[in-house]
mmCIF file of C-alpha atoms and ligand atoms in Angstrom:
data_model
loop_
_atom_site.group_PDB
_atom_site.id
_atom_site.type_symbol
_atom_site.label_atom_id
_atom_site.label_comp_id
_atom_site.label_asym_id
_atom_site.label_seq_id
_atom_site.Cartn_x
_atom_site.Cartn_y
_atom_site.Cartn_z
ATOM 1 C CA MET U 8 69.615 -23.665 28.037
ATOM 2 C CA LYS U 9 69.676 -22.834 24.380
ATOM 3 C CA LYS U 10 69.678 -19.123 23.539
ATOM 4 C CA TRP U 11 66.479 -19.303 21.505
ATOM 5 C CA LEU U 12 64.639 -21.071 24.316
ATOM 6 C CA ILE U 13 65.659 -18.319 26.778
ATOM 7 C CA LEU U 14 64.315 -15.743 24.311
ATOM 8 C CA ILE U 15 60.883 -17.426 24.129
ATOM 9 C CA TYR U 16 60.676 -17.704 27.915
ATOM 10 C CA THR U 17 61.535 -14.030 28.388
ATOM 11 C CA THR U 18 58.966 -12.927 25.794
ATOM 12 C CA LEU U 19 56.229 -15.013 27.404
ATOM 13 C CA LEU U 20 57.132 -13.695 30.855
ATOM 14 C CA LEU U 21 57.046 -10.092 29.687
ATOM 15 C CA THR U 22 53.716 -10.515 27.882
ATOM 16 C CA ALA U 23 52.149 -12.056 30.992
ATOM 17 C CA CYS U 24 53.340 -9.122 33.100
ATOM 18 C CA LEU U 25 51.972 -6.439 30.784
ATOM 19 C CA PRO U 26 49.116 -4.419 32.261
ATOM 20 C CA ARG U 27 45.812 -5.881 31.069
ATOM 21 C CA GLU U 28 43.647 -2.772 31.630
ATOM 22 C CA GLU U 29 44.140 -1.501 28.125
ATOM 23 C CA ALA U 30 42.381 -4.489 26.555
ATOM 24 C CA ALA U 31 39.679 -4.459 29.192
ATOM 25 C CA VAL U 32 38.709 -0.785 28.702
ATOM 26 C CA GLU U 33 35.445 -0.704 26.765
ATOM 27 C CA LYS U 34 34.576 2.006 24.291
ATOM 28 C CA PRO U 35 31.746 4.122 25.634
ATOM 29 C CA LEU U 36 28.496 3.123 23.928
ATOM 30 C CA PRO U 37 26.547 5.858 22.113
ATOM 31 C CA GLU U 38 23.794 7.281 24.291
ATOM 32 C CA PRO U 39 20.605 5.271 23.619
ATOM 33 C CA PRO U 40 17.796 7.499 22.328
ATOM 34 C CA PRO U 41 15.559 8.523 25.188
ATOM 35 C CA VAL U 42 12.546 6.229 25.434
ATOM 36 C CA LYS U 43 9.554 8.264 24.403
ATOM 37 C CA SER U 44 5.949 7.755 25.309
ATOM 38 C CA ALA U 45 3.213 7.833 22.635
ATOM 39 C CA GLU U 46 2.442 11.440 23.616
ATOM 40 C CA GLU U 47 5.873 12.580 22.522
ATOM 41 C CA ILE U 48 5.878 10.826 19.155
ATOM 42 C CA LYS U 49 5.979 12.742 15.883
ATOM 43 C CA ILE U 50 4.749 10.617 12.977
ATOM 44 C CA GLY U 51 5.885 11.770 9.555
ATOM 45 C CA PHE U 52 3.068 10.913 7.118
ATOM 46 C CA SER U 53 4.082 11.130 3.469
ATOM 47 C CA MET U 54 1.126 10.719 1.116
ATOM 48 C CA ASP U 55 1.117 10.403 -2.646
ATOM 49 C CA THR U 56 -2.083 12.299 -3.328
ATOM 50 C CA LEU U 57 -5.341 13.536 -1.883
ATOM 51 C CA LYS U 58 -7.089 13.501 -5.250
ATOM 52 C CA GLU U 59 -9.157 10.399 -4.637
ATOM 53 C CA GLU U 60 -11.922 10.223 -2.085
ATOM 54 C CA ARG U 61 -10.298 7.405 -0.123
ATOM 55 C CA TRP U 62 -7.087 9.328 0.592
ATOM 56 C CA THR U 63 -8.927 12.236 2.192
ATOM 57 C CA LYS U 64 -10.552 9.655 4.460
ATOM 58 C CA ASP U 65 -7.142 8.091 5.173
ATOM 59 C CA LEU U 66 -5.748 11.456 6.178
ATOM 60 C CA GLU U 67 -8.660 12.423 8.382
ATOM 61 C CA LEU U 68 -8.845 9.044 10.148
ATOM 62 C CA PHE U 69 -5.076 8.703 10.476
ATOM 63 C CA LYS U 70 -4.902 12.099 12.208
ATOM 64 C CA GLU U 71 -7.814 11.162 14.461
ATOM 65 C CA ALA U 72 -6.171 7.876 15.449
ATOM 66 C CA ALA U 73 -2.856 9.618 16.156
ATOM 67 C CA GLU U 74 -4.647 12.220 18.273
ATOM 68 C CA GLN U 75 -6.280 9.469 20.310
ATOM 69 C CA HIS U 76 -2.792 8.200 21.168
ATOM 70 C CA GLY U 77 -1.618 11.750 21.805
ATOM 71 C CA ALA U 78 0.869 11.572 18.920
ATOM 72 C CA GLU U 79 1.536 14.370 16.462
ATOM 73 C CA VAL U 80 1.313 13.996 12.659
ATOM 74 C CA VAL U 81 3.673 15.890 10.361
ATOM 75 C CA LEU U 82 2.104 15.721 6.914
ATOM 76 C CA GLU U 83 3.392 16.049 3.357
ATOM 77 C CA ILE U 84 1.431 15.439 0.138
ATOM 78 C CA ALA U 85 3.483 14.733 -2.983
ATOM 79 C CA ASP U 86 0.724 15.338 -5.576
ATOM 80 C CA GLY U 87 1.837 12.332 -7.593
ATOM 81 C CA ASP U 88 5.379 13.673 -7.990
ATOM 82 C CA ASP U 89 8.222 11.248 -7.143
ATOM 83 C CA VAL U 90 10.918 13.910 -6.826
ATOM 84 C CA LYS U 91 8.695 15.977 -4.556
ATOM 85 C CA GLN U 92 7.891 12.965 -2.390
ATOM 86 C CA VAL U 93 11.599 12.206 -1.953
ATOM 87 C CA TRP U 94 12.570 15.749 -0.922
ATOM 88 C CA GLN U 95 9.517 16.164 1.268
ATOM 89 C CA THR U 96 10.405 13.034 3.218
ATOM 90 C CA GLU U 97 14.068 14.032 3.382
ATOM 91 C CA LYS U 98 12.960 17.332 4.892
ATOM 92 C CA MET U 99 10.768 15.546 7.453
ATOM 93 C CA ILE U 100 13.666 13.276 8.418
ATOM 94 C CA SER U 101 16.084 16.159 8.848
ATOM 95 C CA GLU U 102 13.608 18.284 10.781
ATOM 96 C CA GLY U 103 13.006 15.425 13.226
ATOM 97 C CA ILE U 104 10.319 12.762 13.210
ATOM 98 C CA ASP U 105 10.236 9.560 15.243
ATOM 99 C CA VAL U 106 8.796 7.260 12.583
ATOM 100 C CA LEU U 107 8.002 7.585 8.874
ATOM 101 C CA VAL U 108 4.715 6.350 7.414
ATOM 102 C CA VAL U 109 4.720 6.455 3.646
ATOM 103 C CA VAL U 110 2.194 5.920 0.857
ATOM 104 C CA PRO U 111 4.580 5.791 -2.097
ATOM 105 C CA HIS U 112 3.518 7.246 -5.422
ATOM 106 C CA ASN U 113 6.197 5.105 -6.989
ATOM 107 C CA ALA U 114 7.010 1.794 -5.313
ATOM 108 C CA GLU U 115 10.659 1.857 -6.431
ATOM 109 C CA SER U 116 11.576 5.539 -6.079
ATOM 110 C CA MET U 117 10.923 5.617 -2.354
ATOM 111 C CA ALA U 118 13.504 2.902 -1.623
ATOM 112 C CA ALA U 119 16.261 5.523 -1.204
ATOM 113 C CA ILE U 120 14.215 7.259 1.467
ATOM 114 C CA VAL U 121 13.980 4.106 3.554
ATOM 115 C CA GLU U 122 17.776 4.021 3.704
ATOM 116 C CA ARG U 123 17.962 7.710 4.537
ATOM 117 C CA ALA U 124 15.428 7.249 7.348
ATOM 118 C CA HIS U 125 17.359 4.290 8.748
ATOM 119 C CA ASP U 126 20.594 6.291 8.710
ATOM 120 C CA ALA U 127 18.815 8.760 10.957
ATOM 121 C CA GLY U 128 17.560 5.949 13.216
ATOM 122 C CA ILE U 129 13.966 6.283 11.975
ATOM 123 C CA LYS U 130 11.841 3.231 11.169
ATOM 124 C CA VAL U 131 9.593 3.126 8.113
ATOM 125 C CA LEU U 132 6.049 1.801 7.757
ATOM 126 C CA SER U 133 4.689 1.281 4.236
ATOM 127 C CA TYR U 134 1.052 2.359 4.333
ATOM 128 C CA ASP U 135 -1.412 0.691 1.929
ATOM 129 C CA ARG U 136 1.238 0.515 -0.821
ATOM 130 C CA LEU U 137 4.476 -1.413 -0.520
ATOM 131 C CA VAL U 138 7.832 0.298 -1.053
ATOM 132 C CA ARG U 139 9.844 -2.114 -3.194
ATOM 133 C CA ASN U 140 13.494 -3.114 -2.910
ATOM 134 C CA ALA U 141 14.125 -1.524 0.460
ATOM 135 C CA GLU U 142 14.424 -2.659 4.058
ATOM 136 C CA VAL U 143 10.955 -1.508 5.027
ATOM 137 C CA ASP U 144 10.211 -2.207 8.699
ATOM 138 C CA LEU U 145 6.503 -2.896 8.364
ATOM 139 C CA TYR U 146 3.766 -3.012 5.731
ATOM 140 C CA VAL U 147 0.138 -2.391 6.667
ATOM 141 C CA SER U 148 -2.461 -2.725 3.932
ATOM 142 C CA TYR U 149 -5.429 -4.621 2.566
ATOM 143 C CA ASP U 150 -4.907 -7.918 0.831
ATOM 144 C CA ASN U 151 -4.661 -6.539 -2.690
ATOM 145 C CA GLU U 152 -4.452 -9.915 -4.359
ATOM 146 C CA GLN U 153 -7.720 -10.756 -2.635
ATOM 147 C CA VAL U 154 -9.249 -7.545 -4.084
ATOM 148 C CA GLY U 155 -8.509 -8.895 -7.566
ATOM 149 C CA ILE U 156 -9.741 -12.385 -6.680
ATOM 150 C CA LEU U 157 -13.063 -11.035 -5.399
ATOM 151 C CA GLN U 158 -13.493 -8.823 -8.467
ATOM 152 C CA ALA U 159 -12.858 -11.670 -10.891
ATOM 153 C CA GLN U 160 -14.969 -14.170 -8.940
ATOM 154 C CA ALA U 161 -17.936 -11.780 -9.006
ATOM 155 C CA MET U 162 -17.532 -11.136 -12.720
ATOM 156 C CA THR U 163 -17.031 -14.760 -13.766
ATOM 157 C CA LYS U 164 -20.159 -15.674 -11.804
ATOM 158 C CA LEU U 165 -22.117 -13.177 -13.895
ATOM 159 C CA VAL U 166 -20.212 -13.625 -17.144
ATOM 160 C CA PRO U 167 -18.620 -17.094 -17.308
ATOM 161 C CA LYS U 168 -18.019 -16.761 -21.040
ATOM 162 C CA GLY U 169 -17.143 -13.800 -23.217
ATOM 163 C CA LYS U 170 -14.831 -10.903 -23.935
ATOM 164 C CA TYR U 171 -13.228 -9.201 -20.965
ATOM 165 C CA VAL U 172 -11.536 -5.813 -20.724
ATOM 166 C CA TYR U 173 -8.936 -5.374 -17.987
ATOM 167 C CA LEU U 174 -8.145 -1.802 -16.948
ATOM 168 C CA GLY U 175 -5.373 -2.090 -14.378
ATOM 169 C CA GLY U 176 -4.190 0.580 -11.972
ATOM 170 C CA ALA U 177 -0.927 2.536 -12.144
ATOM 171 C CA GLU U 178 2.005 0.376 -13.174
ATOM 172 C CA THR U 179 4.197 2.300 -10.692
ATOM 173 C CA ASP U 180 2.004 1.179 -7.780
ATOM 174 C CA TYR U 181 2.756 -2.353 -6.597
ATOM 175 C CA ASN U 182 -0.858 -2.748 -5.464
ATOM 176 C CA ALA U 183 -1.890 -2.621 -9.111
ATOM 177 C CA HIS U 184 0.335 -5.639 -9.787
ATOM 178 C CA LEU U 185 -1.017 -7.593 -6.826
ATOM 179 C CA ILE U 186 -4.619 -6.889 -7.832
ATOM 180 C CA LYS U 187 -3.899 -7.945 -11.408
ATOM 181 C CA GLN U 188 -2.276 -11.131 -10.123
ATOM 182 C CA GLY U 189 -5.464 -11.887 -8.177
ATOM 183 C CA VAL U 190 -7.726 -11.186 -11.150
ATOM 184 C CA PHE U 191 -5.761 -13.362 -13.551
ATOM 185 C CA SER U 192 -5.424 -16.231 -11.065
ATOM 186 C CA VAL U 193 -9.230 -16.531 -11.231
ATOM 187 C CA LEU U 194 -9.517 -15.894 -14.989
ATOM 188 C CA LYS U 195 -6.717 -18.349 -15.885
ATOM 189 C CA PRO U 196 -8.786 -21.557 -16.179
ATOM 190 C CA TYR U 197 -11.501 -19.709 -18.132
ATOM 191 C CA ILE U 198 -8.881 -18.266 -20.483
ATOM 192 C CA GLU U 199 -7.233 -21.671 -20.894
ATOM 193 C CA SER U 200 -10.537 -23.342 -21.721
ATOM 194 C CA GLY U 201 -11.268 -20.591 -24.230
ATOM 195 C CA GLU U 202 -14.456 -19.476 -22.474
ATOM 196 C CA ILE U 203 -13.062 -16.057 -21.635
ATOM 197 C CA THR U 204 -10.870 -13.926 -23.864
ATOM 198 C CA VAL U 205 -9.190 -10.846 -22.463
ATOM 199 C CA VAL U 206 -9.423 -8.603 -25.505
ATOM 200 C CA PHE U 207 -7.881 -5.538 -23.855
ATOM 201 C CA ASN U 208 -5.408 -5.338 -20.989
ATOM 202 C CA GLN U 209 -3.732 -2.047 -20.056
ATOM 203 C CA TRP U 210 -2.387 -0.174 -17.031
ATOM 204 C CA THR U 211 -3.900 3.227 -16.227
ATOM 205 C CA LYS U 212 -1.302 5.943 -15.703
ATOM 206 C CA ASP U 213 -1.560 7.302 -12.157
ATOM 207 C CA TRP U 214 -4.975 5.612 -11.796
ATOM 208 C CA LEU U 215 -6.499 8.604 -13.611
ATOM 209 C CA PRO U 216 -10.101 8.216 -14.833
ATOM 210 C CA GLN U 217 -9.435 10.091 -18.090
ATOM 211 C CA TYR U 218 -6.875 7.459 -19.165
ATOM 212 C CA ALA U 219 -9.238 4.644 -18.170
ATOM 213 C CA LYS U 220 -11.894 6.333 -20.308
ATOM 214 C CA GLU U 221 -9.511 6.563 -23.272
ATOM 215 C CA ASN U 222 -8.534 2.902 -22.825
ATOM 216 C CA MET U 223 -12.165 1.835 -22.625
ATOM 217 C CA GLU U 224 -12.943 3.797 -25.793
ATOM 218 C CA ALA U 225 -10.021 2.085 -27.551
ATOM 219 C CA ALA U 226 -11.240 -1.331 -26.348
ATOM 220 C CA LEU U 227 -14.774 -0.672 -27.601
ATOM 221 C CA GLN U 228 -13.541 0.540 -30.948
ATOM 222 C CA ALA U 229 -11.194 -2.396 -31.476
ATOM 223 C CA ASN U 230 -14.021 -4.844 -30.700
ATOM 224 C CA ASN U 231 -16.976 -3.129 -32.393
ATOM 225 C CA ASP U 232 -18.553 -2.563 -28.964
ATOM 226 C CA ASP U 233 -18.646 -6.325 -28.476
ATOM 227 C CA ILE U 234 -17.465 -6.492 -24.841
ATOM 228 C CA ASP U 235 -19.052 -8.624 -22.114
ATOM 229 C CA ALA U 236 -17.325 -7.541 -18.890
ATOM 230 C CA VAL U 237 -14.955 -4.882 -17.544
ATOM 231 C CA ILE U 238 -12.667 -5.228 -14.534
ATOM 232 C CA ALA U 239 -11.139 -1.922 -13.431
ATOM 233 C CA GLY U 240 -8.372 -1.328 -10.875
ATOM 234 C CA ASN U 241 -10.519 0.902 -8.669
ATOM 235 C CA ASP U 242 -13.688 2.967 -8.650
ATOM 236 C CA ALA U 243 -11.987 6.006 -10.203
ATOM 237 C CA THR U 244 -10.919 3.960 -13.240
ATOM 238 C CA ALA U 245 -14.280 2.135 -13.281
ATOM 239 C CA GLY U 246 -15.894 5.604 -13.443
ATOM 240 C CA GLY U 247 -13.742 6.501 -16.451
ATOM 241 C CA ALA U 248 -14.701 3.243 -18.162
ATOM 242 C CA ILE U 249 -18.400 3.805 -17.425
ATOM 243 C CA ASP U 250 -18.184 7.311 -18.948
ATOM 244 C CA ALA U 251 -16.930 5.694 -22.161
ATOM 245 C CA LEU U 252 -19.690 3.052 -22.018
ATOM 246 C CA GLN U 253 -22.265 5.804 -21.444
ATOM 247 C CA ALA U 254 -21.052 7.703 -24.490
ATOM 248 C CA ASN U 255 -21.654 4.540 -26.524
ATOM 249 C CA GLY U 256 -25.068 3.760 -25.047
ATOM 250 C CA LEU U 257 -23.687 0.752 -23.176
ATOM 251 C CA ALA U 258 -23.688 1.874 -19.544
ATOM 252 C CA GLY U 259 -25.630 -0.595 -17.410
ATOM 253 C CA LYS U 260 -25.468 -3.221 -20.141
ATOM 254 C CA ILE U 261 -21.942 -4.442 -19.447
ATOM 255 C CA PRO U 262 -20.947 -5.488 -15.898
ATOM 256 C CA VAL U 263 -18.134 -3.405 -14.401
ATOM 257 C CA ALA U 264 -16.063 -4.139 -11.278
ATOM 258 C CA GLY U 265 -14.114 -1.564 -9.244
ATOM 259 C CA GLN U 266 -12.710 -1.169 -5.714
ATOM 260 C CA ASP U 267 -12.654 1.344 -2.817
ATOM 261 C CA ALA U 268 -16.434 1.698 -2.309
ATOM 262 C CA ASP U 269 -16.101 5.383 -3.235
ATOM 263 C CA LEU U 270 -19.359 7.254 -2.829
ATOM 264 C CA LEU U 271 -19.625 7.707 -6.599
ATOM 265 C CA GLY U 272 -18.893 4.020 -7.143
ATOM 266 C CA VAL U 273 -21.566 2.953 -4.667
ATOM 267 C CA ARG U 274 -24.050 5.374 -6.254
ATOM 268 C CA ARG U 275 -23.294 3.866 -9.658
ATOM 269 C CA ILE U 276 -24.049 0.428 -8.194
ATOM 270 C CA VAL U 277 -27.435 1.774 -7.048
ATOM 271 C CA GLU U 278 -28.163 3.262 -10.477
ATOM 272 C CA GLY U 279 -26.997 0.048 -12.157
ATOM 273 C CA THR U 280 -24.019 1.249 -14.193
ATOM 274 C CA GLN U 281 -21.412 -0.435 -11.947
ATOM 275 C CA THR U 282 -21.793 -3.985 -10.682
ATOM 276 C CA VAL U 283 -19.430 -4.452 -7.718
ATOM 277 C CA THR U 284 -16.844 -2.634 -5.655
ATOM 278 C CA MET U 285 -14.548 -3.698 -2.802
ATOM 279 C CA TYR U 286 -14.994 -2.123 0.593
ATOM 280 C CA LYS U 287 -11.831 -1.524 2.612
ATOM 281 C CA SER U 288 -12.509 0.095 5.971
ATOM 282 C CA ILE U 289 -10.111 3.024 6.132
ATOM 283 C CA ASP U 290 -10.880 3.366 9.817
ATOM 284 C CA ASP U 291 -9.461 -0.108 10.517
ATOM 285 C CA LEU U 292 -6.455 0.504 8.289
ATOM 286 C CA SER U 293 -5.486 3.867 9.756
ATOM 287 C CA GLN U 294 -6.003 2.740 13.360
ATOM 288 C CA LYS U 295 -3.810 -0.315 12.833
ATOM 289 C CA ALA U 296 -1.135 1.720 11.065
ATOM 290 C CA VAL U 297 -0.996 4.424 13.759
ATOM 291 C CA GLU U 298 -0.888 1.871 16.570
ATOM 292 C CA LEU U 299 2.004 0.013 14.926
ATOM 293 C CA ALA U 300 3.840 3.189 13.857
ATOM 294 C CA ILE U 301 3.905 4.292 17.496
ATOM 295 C CA LYS U 302 5.249 0.902 18.518
ATOM 296 C CA LEU U 303 8.008 1.239 15.920
ATOM 297 C CA ALA U 304 8.791 4.738 17.161
ATOM 298 C CA ILE U 305 9.148 3.728 20.797
ATOM 299 C CA GLY U 306 11.217 0.708 19.840
ATOM 300 C CA GLU U 307 8.720 -1.931 20.873
ATOM 301 C CA GLU U 308 9.253 -5.226 19.116
ATOM 302 C CA ILE U 309 6.583 -6.084 16.558
ATOM 303 C CA GLN U 310 5.917 -9.749 15.888
ATOM 304 C CA GLU U 311 4.190 -10.290 12.564
ATOM 305 C CA ASP U 312 4.251 -13.818 11.189
ATOM 306 C CA LEU U 313 3.099 -12.733 7.746
ATOM 307 C CA LYS U 314 5.957 -11.640 5.509
ATOM 308 C CA ILE U 315 5.650 -10.157 2.025
ATOM 309 C CA ASN U 316 8.668 -10.095 -0.222
ATOM 310 C CA ASN U 317 9.328 -6.630 -1.653
ATOM 311 C CA GLY U 318 12.168 -7.655 -3.952
ATOM 312 C CA LYS U 319 14.807 -7.137 -1.252
ATOM 313 C CA ILE U 320 13.520 -8.570 2.025
ATOM 314 C CA ASN U 321 10.519 -10.344 3.492
ATOM 315 C CA VAL U 322 8.684 -7.435 5.064
ATOM 316 C CA PRO U 323 6.674 -8.117 8.235
ATOM 317 C CA SER U 324 3.133 -7.367 7.130
ATOM 318 C CA VAL U 325 -0.412 -6.859 8.319
ATOM 319 C CA LEU U 326 -3.046 -7.438 5.638
ATOM 320 C CA LEU U 327 -6.704 -6.682 6.271
ATOM 321 C CA SER U 328 -9.496 -8.334 4.285
ATOM 322 C CA PRO U 329 -11.491 -6.485 1.626
ATOM 323 C CA VAL U 330 -15.250 -7.045 1.415
ATOM 324 C CA LEU U 331 -17.221 -7.420 -1.800
ATOM 325 C CA VAL U 332 -20.115 -4.973 -2.175
ATOM 326 C CA ASP U 333 -22.926 -5.335 -4.678
ATOM 327 C CA GLU U 334 -26.395 -3.840 -4.862
ATOM 328 C CA SER U 335 -27.776 -6.279 -2.281
ATOM 329 C CA THR U 336 -25.069 -5.680 0.366
ATOM 330 C CA ILE U 337 -24.631 -1.894 0.353
ATOM 331 C CA ARG U 338 -26.673 -1.432 3.545
ATOM 332 C CA GLU U 339 -25.005 -4.176 5.545
ATOM 333 C CA THR U 340 -21.483 -3.068 4.606
ATOM 334 C CA VAL U 341 -20.639 0.547 3.861
ATOM 335 C CA ILE U 342 -23.778 2.052 5.385
ATOM 336 C CA ALA U 343 -23.799 -0.139 8.504
ATOM 337 C CA ASP U 344 -20.169 0.837 9.052
ATOM 338 C CA GLY U 345 -20.856 4.559 8.635
ATOM 339 C CA PHE U 346 -18.462 4.674 5.672
ATOM 340 C CA HIS U 347 -21.263 6.415 3.754
ATOM 341 C CA LEU U 348 -24.581 7.740 4.950
ATOM 342 C CA GLU U 349 -27.747 6.157 3.612
ATOM 343 C CA LYS U 350 -28.995 9.498 2.322
ATOM 344 C CA GLU U 351 -25.700 10.200 0.506
ATOM 345 C CA VAL U 352 -25.996 6.852 -1.291
ATOM 346 C CA TYR U 353 -29.719 6.698 -2.024
ATOM 347 C CA ALA U 354 -30.840 10.324 -2.092
ATOM 348 C CA PRO U 355 -27.941 12.359 -3.393
HETATM 349 C C1 BGC B 29 -5.046 1.822 -3.441
HETATM 350 C C2 BGC B 29 -6.452 1.999 -3.954
HETATM 351 C C3 BGC B 29 -6.555 3.331 -4.684
HETATM 352 C C4 BGC B 29 -5.447 3.474 -5.699
HETATM 353 C C5 BGC B 29 -5.439 4.834 -6.363
HETATM 354 C C6 BGC B 29 -4.068 1.973 -4.573
HETATM 355 O O1 BGC B 29 -2.783 1.796 -4.145
HETATM 356 O O2 BGC B 29 -4.914 0.586 -2.797
HETATM 357 O O3 BGC B 29 -7.353 1.925 -2.886
HETATM 358 O O4 BGC B 29 -7.777 3.450 -5.325
HETATM 359 O O5 BGC B 29 -4.200 3.275 -5.106
HETATM 360 O O6 BGC B 29 -5.143 5.838 -5.505
#
């Protein structure tokens, strides 16, 4: 036999005889986190603000829903401050929560937090507002595009021709973009046919009524008060716009649309200075969010067919449907639901 052939045979023989255990020994897997029941869950709830009426309702009803499941809520309010919201959530993560529910003040700034939460094995639910460009686990909200569609449909029914003012929400809030998309999808054919002209179109910093008021004043001035309809991002901004109309003797003469069915908004509909608002049951939203947050925390699989792209991934999403409210439907919507009491609306 040739020398080189003997060498190959010997090598093969030796390899076959080598103990195999080494390859077969598996690395010990990290201990899986103990499976918790709903009663042991700590939900970190990071909110942007409590300044608007709706958010105080969100907080109250979210806590109630969590209590019903026996879960605990760890709360932080960022007061509209991005840096504060980031460090508050970092603190929650490091102090130990089982799931993070976040209402971002700024859709983009909270992306880093999603990563931080994931590094700690914590899932993230985007509540009402979508965190952009991050691997958010779940998004639970109202259909914001539909809010805009309903607003614009109501207004074009009343004012099919004329000059429109659009006062959007905060540019940093992705909801404001979705609502605007909805509004302009309805206005588009009217704009193209020349029946409607949007003579003013601005965002409203942090959704603050004083900026909406300033914008409305600027719109009136630039158009010699010749405005036919106003669509505002929400009831707070609609209120700011109506203050400006009031100061010019025009309140009640120009239709105004808002959203949230805030008590003040609904009262303005009764007095005739606001035309429509959009009702979004906060009870339904918070219950759904708590239920799903607990599922995320205990590692239950969530199957949501609806996916919304947030710039990075298609986020599994739950979108509830907003309801249009005008003067004729106040009783059958917000009052019937106990969102507001009849006496609060009609006999303040
Ligand atoms: C919410 C509105 C709210 C607004 C201002 C939006 O993201 O969807 O309901 O009025 O923020 O807080």
